[in-house]
Amino acid sequence: MTTTTTFRTALVLFFFLLSAPTQAFEPMIVPPRTTAARQIGRTRPTNSALQSSSSNANELFPMQRGSTVAMITPYDKDTGKVNIAELEQLLQLHIQSGTKNLCILGTTGEANVVTAAERTLILKTAVDHCKGKMTILAGTGTINPDSVKSATLEALDLGCDASLVVTPYYVKPPQRYLVQHFLTAAEYGLPVVLYNVPGRTAVNMDDDSIALCAQHDNIVALKDATGDVSRLHSLKDTIQQQTPSSGGGDSSASDFLYYSGDDGTTMDFCLQGGDGCISVTANVAPAEMAQLMEASLSGDTARAKAMNAPLELLHQELFCEANPIPTKYALQKMGLIGSDFCRPPLGPMDAAAFGDRLETALRQAGKL
């Protein structure tokens, strides 16, 4: 019996034992990972008539090591509608600043309060301006698996390169159903980045569950927003141990990417073996975060620390109120957007309470 066959048999048994006491469901056999599946230029399947004007919209570009911006959605100060002109300007800023990946319509992008039509427009705008220049990671995760499916298929058809799928929040699924949720999402055609953020979802995906998901050819990365840098080593070890060897005898676990989702610990995360960040700070300091990632990923500790020092207070103060409230305040102060408007249940920042603190952080980072 081959290593892969043994692994598949064990995986099926794992799901059977865990699910039997509650309710039956069909476990998904996890195919072994292959590097070839994520080559640049891979053609995406087409699931609907949605099209982008980008000439290379049919290609899937792989997630890259380095800085990923968790992009805001700018709104018009008078109407509250999505400001496409400002969005286009921000996208161009990131292309020029060396941002490697664009995370669009995540938590920072207020994805839960945009309409279906706005969502389509935002994704089309991102593809039209960024395809082939930054890898486009679309937030498609939510509680309802049917909504994850529809959002992922739309992102695929519009020309996005990958989907960011968060652990279902509020309902606290057991680990076996978290695994099933991600394996199902991985079947829709877009490469999946797992998003583990227990501070927001009230559920923490454990190392074994992440390792099981990492076996799937179409689950390509993790965004870890726990802030626990020490966990990176144990997680990488677990994935390495559970990943079957490729045909050449070498494990393909090295293909799986690890992104920090916690700006305050991102430098340490990358110096200790992470692959980059999905960053709120990158909205405000895109070039600085891109350069910080370059230094950290090259192992240049002294340069990384020197570059991170002016940003440390900014990492902190961009969360003085709920994200993206402070980020929009900062971008407005910098003249990059016209309004710091956030849609309900959020709103503008309490400038009287937090304005001085955030502006001090911006000055320290050289952004004011």
Coordinates of C-alpha atoms in Angstrom, one line a residue, residues 140-284:
T140 CA -15.9 34.8 0.2
G141 CA -16.3 33.4 3.6
T142 CA -19.4 33.5 5.8
I143 CA -21.6 31.3 8.0
N144 CA -23.8 29.8 5.3
P145 CA -22.0 27.4 3.0
D146 CA -24.4 28.2 0.2
S147 CA -23.4 31.8 0.4
V148 CA -19.7 30.8 0.4
K149 CA -20.4 28.8 -2.8
S150 CA -22.2 31.6 -4.6
A151 CA -19.6 34.3 -3.6
T152 CA -16.7 32.0 -4.6
L153 CA -18.1 31.1 -8.0
E154 CA -18.8 34.8 -8.7
A155 CA -15.2 35.7 -7.8
L156 CA -13.9 32.9 -10.0
D157 CA -16.0 34.0 -12.9
L158 CA -15.0 37.6 -12.6
G159 CA -11.3 36.7 -12.7
C160 CA -10.1 36.7 -9.1
D161 CA -7.2 34.4 -8.2
A162 CA -8.0 33.0 -4.8
S163 CA -10.7 33.1 -2.1
L164 CA -10.3 34.0 1.6
V165 CA -12.6 31.8 3.6
V166 CA -13.1 32.5 7.3
T167 CA -14.1 30.0 9.9
P168 CA -17.9 30.2 10.3
Y169 CA -18.4 32.8 13.1
Y170 CA -20.8 32.7 16.0
V171 CA -22.1 29.1 15.5
K172 CA -18.8 27.5 16.7
P173 CA -18.6 24.4 14.5
P174 CA -16.7 21.4 15.9
Q175 CA -13.4 20.8 14.3
R176 CA -14.6 18.0 12.0
Y177 CA -17.2 20.4 10.5
L178 CA -14.7 23.2 10.2
V179 CA -12.6 20.8 8.1
Q180 CA -15.6 19.8 6.0
H181 CA -16.5 23.5 5.5
F182 CA -13.1 24.3 3.9
L183 CA -12.8 21.1 1.9
T184 CA -16.2 21.9 0.4
A185 CA -15.1 25.5 -0.4
A186 CA -12.0 24.1 -2.1
E187 CA -14.1 22.2 -4.7
Y188 CA -15.4 25.4 -6.4
G189 CA -12.4 26.1 -8.5
L190 CA -10.6 29.0 -6.7
P191 CA -7.6 28.3 -4.5
V192 CA -8.6 28.8 -0.9
V193 CA -6.8 30.7 1.9
L194 CA -8.0 29.6 5.3
Y195 CA -8.7 32.5 7.7
N196 CA -8.4 31.6 11.4
V197 CA -9.4 34.6 13.6
P198 CA -10.8 33.3 16.9
G199 CA -11.0 36.8 18.4
R200 CA -13.8 37.6 15.9
T201 CA -15.3 34.2 15.2
A202 CA -15.2 32.6 18.7
V203 CA -13.8 29.4 17.1
N204 CA -10.2 28.4 16.8
M205 CA -9.1 25.9 14.2
D206 CA -6.5 23.6 15.7
D207 CA -3.2 22.4 14.1
D208 CA -4.5 19.0 13.2
S209 CA -7.6 20.4 11.4
I210 CA -5.5 22.9 9.5
A211 CA -3.1 20.1 8.5
L212 CA -5.9 18.0 7.2
C213 CA -7.1 20.9 5.1
A214 CA -3.6 21.6 3.8
Q215 CA -3.6 18.2 2.1
H216 CA -6.2 19.5 -0.4
D217 CA -4.6 20.6 -3.6
N218 CA -6.7 23.7 -3.7
I219 CA -6.2 24.9 -0.2
V220 CA -3.0 26.9 -0.6
A221 CA -2.4 29.1 2.5
L222 CA -3.4 30.2 6.0
K223 CA -4.1 33.6 7.3
D224 CA -3.4 33.3 11.0
A225 CA -4.8 36.2 13.1
T226 CA -4.2 34.6 16.5
G227 CA -1.1 36.7 17.2
D228 CA 0.5 33.6 18.6
V229 CA 3.8 33.5 16.8
S230 CA 5.0 30.4 18.7
R231 CA 2.2 28.3 17.1
L232 CA 3.8 28.7 13.7
H233 CA 6.5 26.1 14.4
S234 CA 4.1 23.5 15.8
L235 CA 1.7 24.0 12.9
K236 CA 4.4 23.7 10.3
D237 CA 5.7 20.5 12.0
T238 CA 2.1 19.0 12.0
I239 CA 1.5 19.8 8.4
Q240 CA 4.9 18.4 7.4
Q241 CA 4.2 15.2 9.3
Q242 CA 0.8 14.7 7.8
T243 CA 1.6 15.6 4.2
P244 CA 2.3 12.6 2.0
S245 CA 5.5 12.7 0.0
S246 CA 5.3 13.6 -3.7
G247 CA 6.5 11.3 -6.4
G248 CA 10.1 12.4 -6.0
G249 CA 10.0 11.5 -2.3
D250 CA 10.0 15.1 -1.1
S251 CA 7.1 16.4 0.9
S252 CA 5.0 19.1 -0.8
A253 CA 4.1 20.7 2.6
S254 CA 6.6 23.5 1.6
D255 CA 4.1 24.7 -1.0
F256 CA 1.6 25.8 1.7
L257 CA 1.9 29.5 2.6
Y258 CA 1.6 31.0 6.1
Y259 CA 0.4 34.7 6.4
S260 CA 0.2 36.7 9.5
G261 CA -3.1 38.5 10.1
D262 CA -1.8 40.4 13.1
D263 CA 0.2 43.4 12.2
G264 CA 1.8 43.8 15.6
T265 CA 3.5 40.4 15.4
T266 CA 4.0 40.2 11.6
M267 CA 7.7 40.9 11.6
D268 CA 8.4 38.2 14.2
F269 CA 6.1 35.8 12.4
C270 CA 8.0 36.2 9.1
L271 CA 11.4 36.1 10.7
Q272 CA 10.4 32.8 12.2
G273 CA 9.4 31.2 9.0
G274 CA 6.1 32.8 7.9
D275 CA 5.6 33.8 4.2
G276 CA 4.1 37.3 4.6
C277 CA 1.2 39.2 5.9
I278 CA -2.4 40.1 5.2
S279 CA -2.2 43.6 6.6
V280 CA -4.4 46.4 7.8
T281 CA -1.4 48.7 8.2
A282 CA -0.6 48.2 4.5
N283 CA -3.5 50.4 3.7
V284 CA -1.7 53.3 5.3

